[in-house]
Amino acid sequence: MTFRCGTTIRIVTAGAALVATSVVRAEETSPNTECYTVAQTREKIAQHGLADPVPLLRKAGAENQGEPLAARLCRNGEVFIYDITVMRRDGRIERVPINAADGKPQPRREKRP
């Protein structure tokens, strides 16, 4: 099997992004935050009239000058938030919190020392 150089780089980059995303999410998810599976997310969107995550995912990618990788729905207290992961052009992984009810950006939590 022969891969082109660009294909190999994309595969390696995607793998690194998945590993980095899971590490970042494990470190930064608040203990009182509940996140949902894809099936649960569909249910919550229908029940609570939440915004469609696909346009928000694209918008977050464009605003952060990167490739949108994933969006997951989480709930912190009474607030539903899409936790959107974007891989920037420099390879850094950014997490972009967006209010799932109105589609507006949420303030980012400060990182722990």
N, CA and C atoms as an extended XYZ file, in Angstrom:
339
Properties=species:S:1:pos:R:3:atomname:S:1:resname:S:1:resid:I:1 pbc="F F F"
N         0.845       -1.169        0.000 N   MET     1
C         0.000        0.000        0.000 CA  MET     1
C         0.893        1.235        0.000 C   MET     1
N         0.635        2.161       -0.885 N   THR     2
C         1.447        3.361       -1.009 CA  THR     2
C         0.587        4.580       -0.683 C   THR     2
N         1.112        5.439        0.197 N   PHE     3
C         0.438        6.685        0.546 CA  PHE     3
C         1.219        7.853       -0.022 C   PHE     3
N         0.507        8.865       -0.413 N   ARG     4
C         1.173       10.102       -0.780 CA  ARG     4
C         1.598       10.801        0.499 C   ARG     4
N         2.551       11.664        0.396 N   CYS     5
C         3.055       12.391        1.554 CA  CYS     5
C         1.934       13.173        2.248 C   CYS     5
N         1.086       13.857        1.484 N   GLY     6
C        -0.005       14.643        2.060 CA  GLY     6
C        -1.005       13.788        2.814 C   GLY     6
N        -1.292       12.592        2.295 N   THR     7
C        -2.230       11.686        2.953 CA  THR     7
C        -1.670       11.215        4.286 C   THR     7
N        -0.396       10.865        4.304 N   THR     8
C         0.246       10.400        5.536 CA  THR     8
C         0.233       11.501        6.583 C   THR     8
N         0.535       12.716        6.171 N   ILE     9
C         0.535       13.836        7.110 CA  ILE     9
C        -0.851       14.051        7.680 C   ILE     9
N        -1.899       13.968        6.844 N   ARG    10
C        -3.264       14.145        7.335 CA  ARG    10
C        -3.640       13.066        8.332 C   ARG    10
N        -3.244       11.836        8.067 N   ILE    11
C        -3.565       10.734        8.974 CA  ILE    11
C        -2.877       10.935       10.313 C   ILE    11
N        -1.616       11.275       10.290 N   VAL    12
C        -0.865       11.509       11.530 CA  VAL    12
C        -1.439       12.697       12.286 C   VAL    12
N        -1.766       13.775       11.573 N   THR    13
C        -2.328       14.964       12.206 CA  THR    13
C        -3.681       14.661       12.839 C   THR    13
N        -4.525       13.926       12.139 N   ALA    14
C        -5.846       13.570       12.685 CA  ALA    14
C        -5.700       12.717       13.938 C   ALA    14
N        -4.786       11.768       13.916 N   GLY    15
C        -4.554       10.927       15.098 CA  GLY    15
C        -4.063       11.743       16.274 C   GLY    15
N        -3.136       12.652       16.020 N   ALA    16
C        -2.621       13.517       17.083 CA  ALA    16
C        -3.728       14.404       17.646 C   ALA    16
N        -4.605       14.896       16.767 N   ALA    17
C        -5.708       15.746       17.209 CA  ALA    17
C        -6.653       14.983       18.124 C   ALA    17
N        -6.945       13.737       17.790 N   LEU    18
C        -7.844       12.938       18.630 CA  LEU    18
C        -7.243       12.694       20.001 C   LEU    18
N        -5.957       12.373       20.049 N   VAL    19
C        -5.284       12.145       21.331 CA  VAL    19
C        -5.264       13.428       22.138 C   VAL    19
N        -4.878       14.533       21.514 N   ALA    20
C        -4.804       15.809       22.215 CA  ALA    20
C        -6.172       16.252       22.697 C   ALA    20
N        -7.209       16.028       21.900 N   THR    21
C        -8.555       16.417       22.288 CA  THR    21
C        -9.009       15.668       23.527 C   THR    21
N        -8.768       14.380       23.587 N   SER    22
C        -9.203       13.620       24.757 CA  SER    22
C        -8.427       14.026       25.991 C   SER    22
N        -7.151       14.367       25.846 N   VAL    23
C        -6.358       14.814       26.991 CA  VAL    23
C        -6.858       16.159       27.472 C   VAL    23
N        -7.096       17.099       26.551 N   VAL    24
C        -7.570       18.424       26.918 CA  VAL    24
C        -8.927       18.329       27.592 C   VAL    24
N        -9.830       17.534       27.037 N   ARG    25
C       -11.172       17.424       27.608 CA  ARG    25
C       -11.137       16.808       29.001 C   ARG    25
N       -10.306       15.829       29.213 N   ALA    26
C       -10.222       15.198       30.521 CA  ALA    26
C        -9.729       16.181       31.560 C   ALA    26
N        -8.806       17.062       31.179 N   GLU    27
C        -8.239       18.011       32.121 CA  GLU    27
C        -9.166       19.180       32.417 C   GLU    27
N        -9.970       19.621       31.447 N   GLU    28
C       -10.697       20.866       31.598 CA  GLU    28
C       -12.188       20.734       31.858 C   GLU    28
N       -12.748       19.555       31.814 N   THR    29
C       -14.178       19.406       32.068 CA  THR    29
C       -14.439       19.551       33.555 C   THR    29
N       -15.342       20.448       33.882 N   SER    30
C       -15.690       20.703       35.269 CA  SER    30
C       -16.396       19.493       35.873 C   SER    30
N       -16.175       19.227       37.160 N   PRO    31
C       -16.811       18.056       37.772 CA  PRO    31
C       -18.336       18.139       37.820 C   PRO    31
N       -18.907       19.347       37.793 N   ASN    32
C       -20.364       19.467       37.825 CA  ASN    32
C       -20.965       19.611       36.435 C   ASN    32
N       -20.179       19.316       35.400 N   THR    33
C       -20.653       19.376       34.019 CA  THR    33
C       -21.028       17.974       33.555 C   THR    33
N       -22.201       17.871       32.939 N   GLU    34
C       -22.667       16.598       32.391 CA  GLU    34
C       -22.667       16.711       30.877 C   GLU    34
N       -21.990       15.781       30.187 N   CYS    35
C       -21.945       15.789       28.734 CA  CYS    35
C       -22.735       14.603       28.197 C   CYS    35
N       -23.249       14.761       26.973 N   TYR    36
C       -24.182       13.791       26.415 CA  TYR    36
C       -23.624       13.060       25.201 C   TYR    36
N       -24.160       11.873       24.967 N   THR    37
C       -23.832       11.103       23.770 CA  THR    37
C       -24.549       11.731       22.573 C   THR    37
N       -24.264       11.240       21.378 N   VAL    38
C       -24.905       11.770       20.173 CA  VAL    38
C       -26.421       11.577       20.244 C   VAL    38
N       -26.859       10.398       20.646 N   ALA    39
C       -28.302       10.127       20.741 CA  ALA    39
C       -28.957       11.031       21.788 C   ALA    39
N       -28.304       11.200       22.925 N   GLN    40
C       -28.838       12.072       23.967 CA  GLN    40
C       -28.866       13.526       23.494 C   GLN    40
N       -27.848       13.912       22.714 N   THR    41
C       -27.784       15.283       22.189 CA  THR    41
C       -28.979       15.560       21.283 C   THR    41
N       -29.286       14.633       20.389 N   ARG    42
C       -30.458       14.808       19.507 CA  ARG    42
C       -31.728       14.990       20.326 C   ARG    42
N       -31.850       14.187       21.358 N   GLU    43
C       -33.021       14.254       22.229 CA  GLU    43
C       -33.108       15.611       22.934 C   GLU    43
N       -31.985       16.089       23.470 N   LYS    44
C       -31.961       17.375       24.187 CA  LYS    44
C       -32.252       18.538       23.244 C   LYS    44
N       -31.734       18.466       22.000 N   ILE    45
C       -32.005       19.524       21.019 CA  ILE    45
C       -33.504       19.612       20.757 C   ILE    45
N       -34.153       18.462       20.584 N   ALA    46
C       -35.597       18.441       20.329 CA  ALA    46
C       -36.391       18.907       21.555 C   ALA    46
N       -36.017       18.434       22.731 N   GLN    47
C       -36.750       18.772       23.956 CA  GLN    47
C       -36.644       20.242       24.334 C   GLN    47
N       -35.450       20.820       24.167 N   HIS    48
C       -35.197       22.165       24.672 CA  HIS    48
C       -35.076       23.227       23.585 C   HIS    48
N       -35.282       22.848       22.326 N   GLY    49
C       -35.206       23.814       21.233 CA  GLY    49
C       -33.825       24.441       21.075 C   GLY    49
N       -32.790       23.638       21.215 N   LEU    50
C       -31.423       24.146       21.132 CA  LEU    50
C       -31.014       24.369       19.674 C   LEU    50
N       -29.986       25.182       19.481 N   ALA    51
C       -29.482       25.499       18.144 CA  ALA    51
C       -28.844       24.271       17.499 C   ALA    51
N       -28.887       24.227       16.170 N   ASP    52
C       -28.251       23.154       15.409 CA  ASP    52
C       -26.734       23.294       15.557 C   ASP    52
N       -26.028       22.231       15.944 N   PRO    53
C       -24.591       22.353       16.183 CA  PRO    53
C       -23.741       22.484       14.919 C   PRO    53
N       -24.234       22.038       13.763 N   VAL    54
C       -23.408       22.045       12.544 CA  VAL    54
C       -23.004       23.461       12.125 C   VAL    54
N       -23.932       24.425       12.006 N   PRO    55
C       -23.498       25.782       11.648 CA  PRO    55
C       -22.579       26.403       12.704 C   PRO    55
N       -22.823       26.087       13.962 N   LEU    56
C       -21.974       26.621       15.028 CA  LEU    56
C       -20.566       26.036       14.947 C   LEU    56
N       -20.475       24.767       14.576 N   LEU    57
C       -19.184       24.100       14.399 CA  LEU    57
C       -18.400       24.781       13.277 C   LEU    57
N       -19.052       25.021       12.153 N   ARG    58
C       -18.394       25.690       11.021 CA  ARG    58
C       -17.962       27.109       11.386 C   ARG    58
N       -18.836       27.828       12.074 N   LYS    59
C       -18.528       29.203       12.466 CA  LYS    59
C       -17.332       29.248       13.410 C   LYS    59
N       -17.281       28.321       14.368 N   ALA    60
C       -16.159       28.272       15.313 CA  ALA    60
C       -14.853       27.982       14.581 C   ALA    60
N       -14.899       27.102       13.573 N   GLY    61
C       -13.705       26.808       12.783 CA  GLY    61
C       -13.215       28.034       12.037 C   GLY    61
N       -14.141       28.748       11.408 N   ALA    62
C       -13.779       29.942       10.646 CA  ALA    62
C       -13.237       31.040       11.560 C   ALA    62
N       -13.882       31.267       12.696 N   GLU    63
C       -13.457       32.327       13.603 CA  GLU    63
C       -12.112       32.026       14.272 C   GLU    63
N       -11.784       30.758       14.418 N   ASN    64
C       -10.524       30.374       15.056 CA  ASN    64
C        -9.470       29.957       14.040 C   ASN    64
N        -9.734       30.227       12.776 N   GLN    65
C        -8.816       29.937       11.677 CA  GLN    65
C        -8.291       28.509       11.753 C   GLN    65
N        -9.228       27.569       11.767 N   GLY    66
C        -8.832       26.177       11.856 CA  GLY    66
C        -9.889       25.234       11.338 C   GLY    66
N        -9.622       23.968       11.550 N   GLU    67
C       -10.507       22.894       11.102 CA  GLU    67
C       -11.386       22.459       12.272 C   GLU    67
N       -12.704       22.603       12.163 N   PRO    68
C       -13.563       22.119       13.246 CA  PRO    68
C       -13.519       20.598       13.297 C   PRO    68
N       -13.286       20.041       14.476 N   LEU    69
C       -13.152       18.599       14.618 CA  LEU    69
C       -14.376       17.942       15.233 C   LEU    69
N       -14.923       18.549       16.265 N   ALA    70
C       -16.021       17.894       16.976 CA  ALA    70
C       -16.817       18.905       17.787 C   ALA    70
N       -18.052       18.530       18.067 N   ALA    71
C       -18.895       19.314       18.965 CA  ALA    71
C       -19.605       18.336       19.871 C   ALA    71
N       -19.666       18.657       21.134 N   ARG    72
C       -20.444       17.820       22.040 CA  ARG    72
C       -21.274       18.728       22.924 C   ARG    72
N       -22.438       18.245       23.300 N   LEU    73
C       -23.357       19.013       24.123 CA  LEU    73
C       -23.108       18.671       25.577 C   LEU    73
N       -22.945       19.710       26.387 N   CYS    74
C       -22.763       19.530       27.829 CA  CYS    74
C       -23.745       20.447       28.545 C   CYS    74
N       -23.983       20.127       29.778 N   ARG    75
C       -24.871       20.943       30.602 CA  ARG    75
C       -24.160       21.261       31.895 C   ARG    75
N       -24.092       22.558       32.199 N   ASN    76
C       -23.501       23.012       33.445 CA  ASN    76
C       -24.593       23.755       34.204 C   ASN    76
N       -25.157       23.116       35.198 N   GLY    77
C       -26.312       23.681       35.889 CA  GLY    77
C       -27.511       23.665       34.961 C   GLY    77
N       -28.052       24.838       34.679 N   GLU    78
C       -29.207       24.953       33.779 CA  GLU    78
C       -28.811       25.389       32.373 C   GLU    78
N       -27.522       25.575       32.122 N   VAL    79
C       -27.049       26.093       30.841 CA  VAL    79
C       -26.510       24.962       29.974 C   VAL    79
N       -27.023       24.867       28.742 N   PHE    80
C       -26.520       23.910       27.758 CA  PHE    80
C       -25.423       24.600       26.950 C   PHE    80
N       -24.297       23.924       26.793 N   ILE    81
C       -23.161       24.484       26.064 CA  ILE    81
C       -22.631       23.455       25.080 C   ILE    81
N       -22.359       23.912       23.840 N   TYR    82
C       -21.646       23.072       22.895 CA  TYR    82
C       -20.161       23.288       23.145 C   TYR    82
N       -19.463       22.223       23.400 N   ASP    83
C       -18.011       22.258       23.571 CA  ASP    83
C       -17.425       21.894       22.205 C   ASP    83
N       -16.988       22.900       21.455 N   ILE    84
C       -16.514       22.699       20.088 CA  ILE    84
C       -14.989       22.660       20.080 C   ILE    84
N       -14.450       21.639       19.425 N   THR    85
C       -13.004       21.472       19.322 CA  THR    85
C       -12.563       21.846       17.914 C   THR    85
N       -11.552       22.730       17.843 N   VAL    86
C       -11.017       23.215       16.570 CA  VAL    86
C        -9.510       23.003       16.575 C   VAL    86
N        -8.991       22.463       15.451 N   MET    87
C        -7.546       22.364       15.303 CA  MET    87
C        -7.100       23.534       14.436 C   MET    87
N        -6.311       24.419       15.034 N   ARG    88
C        -5.833       25.595       14.314 CA  ARG    88
C        -4.772       25.214       13.300 C   ARG    88
N        -4.483       26.131       12.406 N   ARG    89
C        -3.496       25.877       11.349 CA  ARG    89
C        -2.118       25.555       11.897 C   ARG    89
N        -1.801       26.071       13.079 N   ASP    90
C        -0.493       25.797       13.676 CA  ASP    90
C        -0.483       24.466       14.435 C   ASP    90
N        -1.591       23.734       14.399 N   GLY    91
C        -1.679       22.423       15.033 CA  GLY    91
C        -2.214       22.452       16.448 C   GLY    91
N        -2.420       23.624       17.018 N   ARG    92
C        -2.948       23.728       18.379 CA  ARG    92
C        -4.428       23.379       18.402 C   ARG    92
N        -4.844       22.742       19.460 N   ILE    93
C        -6.249       22.389       19.655 CA  ILE    93
C        -6.894       23.463       20.528 C   ILE    93
N        -7.986       24.025       20.053 N   GLU    94
C        -8.731       25.034       20.803 CA  GLU    94
C       -10.098       24.480       21.151 C   GLU    94
N       -10.566       24.783       22.338 N   ARG    95
C       -11.928       24.441       22.733 CA  ARG    95
C       -12.731       25.728       22.774 C   ARG    95
N       -13.850       25.724       22.080 N   VAL    96
C       -14.685       26.909       21.962 CA  VAL    96
C       -16.047       26.601       22.574 C   VAL    96
N       -16.361       27.190       23.735 N   PRO    97
C       -17.680       26.977       24.327 CA  PRO    97
C       -18.715       27.923       23.715 C   PRO    97
N       -19.839       27.360       23.270 N   ILE    98
C       -20.915       28.140       22.652 CA  ILE    98
C       -22.220       27.801       23.364 C   ILE    98
N       -22.982       28.821       23.730 N   ASN    99
C       -24.273       28.613       24.358 CA  ASN    99
C       -25.191       27.916       23.358 C   ASN    99
N       -25.700       26.757       23.721 N   ALA   100
C       -26.512       25.954       22.807 CA  ALA   100
C       -27.910       26.536       22.599 C   ALA   100
N       -28.371       27.383       23.492 N   ALA   101
C       -29.704       27.961       23.350 CA  ALA   101
C       -29.719       29.109       22.346 C   ALA   101
N       -28.696       29.984       22.390 N   ASP   102
C       -28.717       31.161       21.516 CA  ASP   102
C       -27.553       31.233       20.521 C   ASP   102
N       -26.601       30.321       20.605 N   GLY   103
C       -25.490       30.286       19.657 CA  GLY   103
C       -24.406       31.310       19.915 C   GLY   103
N       -24.455       31.982       21.066 N   LYS   104
C       -23.446       33.002       21.385 CA  LYS   104
C       -22.258       32.370       22.128 C   LYS   104
N       -21.057       32.914       21.890 N   PRO   105
C       -19.882       32.381       22.593 CA  PRO   105
C       -20.008       32.558       24.097 C   PRO   105
N       -19.516       31.589       24.817 N   GLN   106
C       -19.468       31.630       26.274 CA  GLN   106
C       -18.065       32.058       26.686 C   GLN   106
N       -17.943       32.711       27.822 N   PRO   107
C       -16.594       33.048       28.294 CA  PRO   107
C       -15.821       31.760       28.590 C   PRO   107
N       -14.547       31.768       28.227 N   ARG   108
C       -13.696       30.599       28.490 CA  ARG   108
C       -13.273       30.622       29.938 C   ARG   108
N       -13.204       29.425       30.495 N   ARG   109
C       -12.717       29.314       31.867 CA  ARG   109
C       -11.220       29.539       31.877 C   ARG   109
N       -10.754       30.139       32.952 N   GLU   110
C        -9.308       30.312       33.072 CA  GLU   110
C        -8.674       28.978       33.390 C   GLU   110
N        -7.500       28.758       32.820 N   LYS   111
C        -6.807       27.500       33.044 CA  LYS   111
C        -6.193       27.485       34.433 C   LYS   111
N        -6.165       26.309       35.002 N   ARG   112
C        -5.556       26.144       36.317 CA  ARG   112
C        -4.036       26.215       36.203 C   ARG   112
N        -3.378       26.739       37.250 N   PRO   113
C        -1.909       26.809       37.199 CA  PRO   113
C        -1.255       25.462       37.195 C   PRO   113
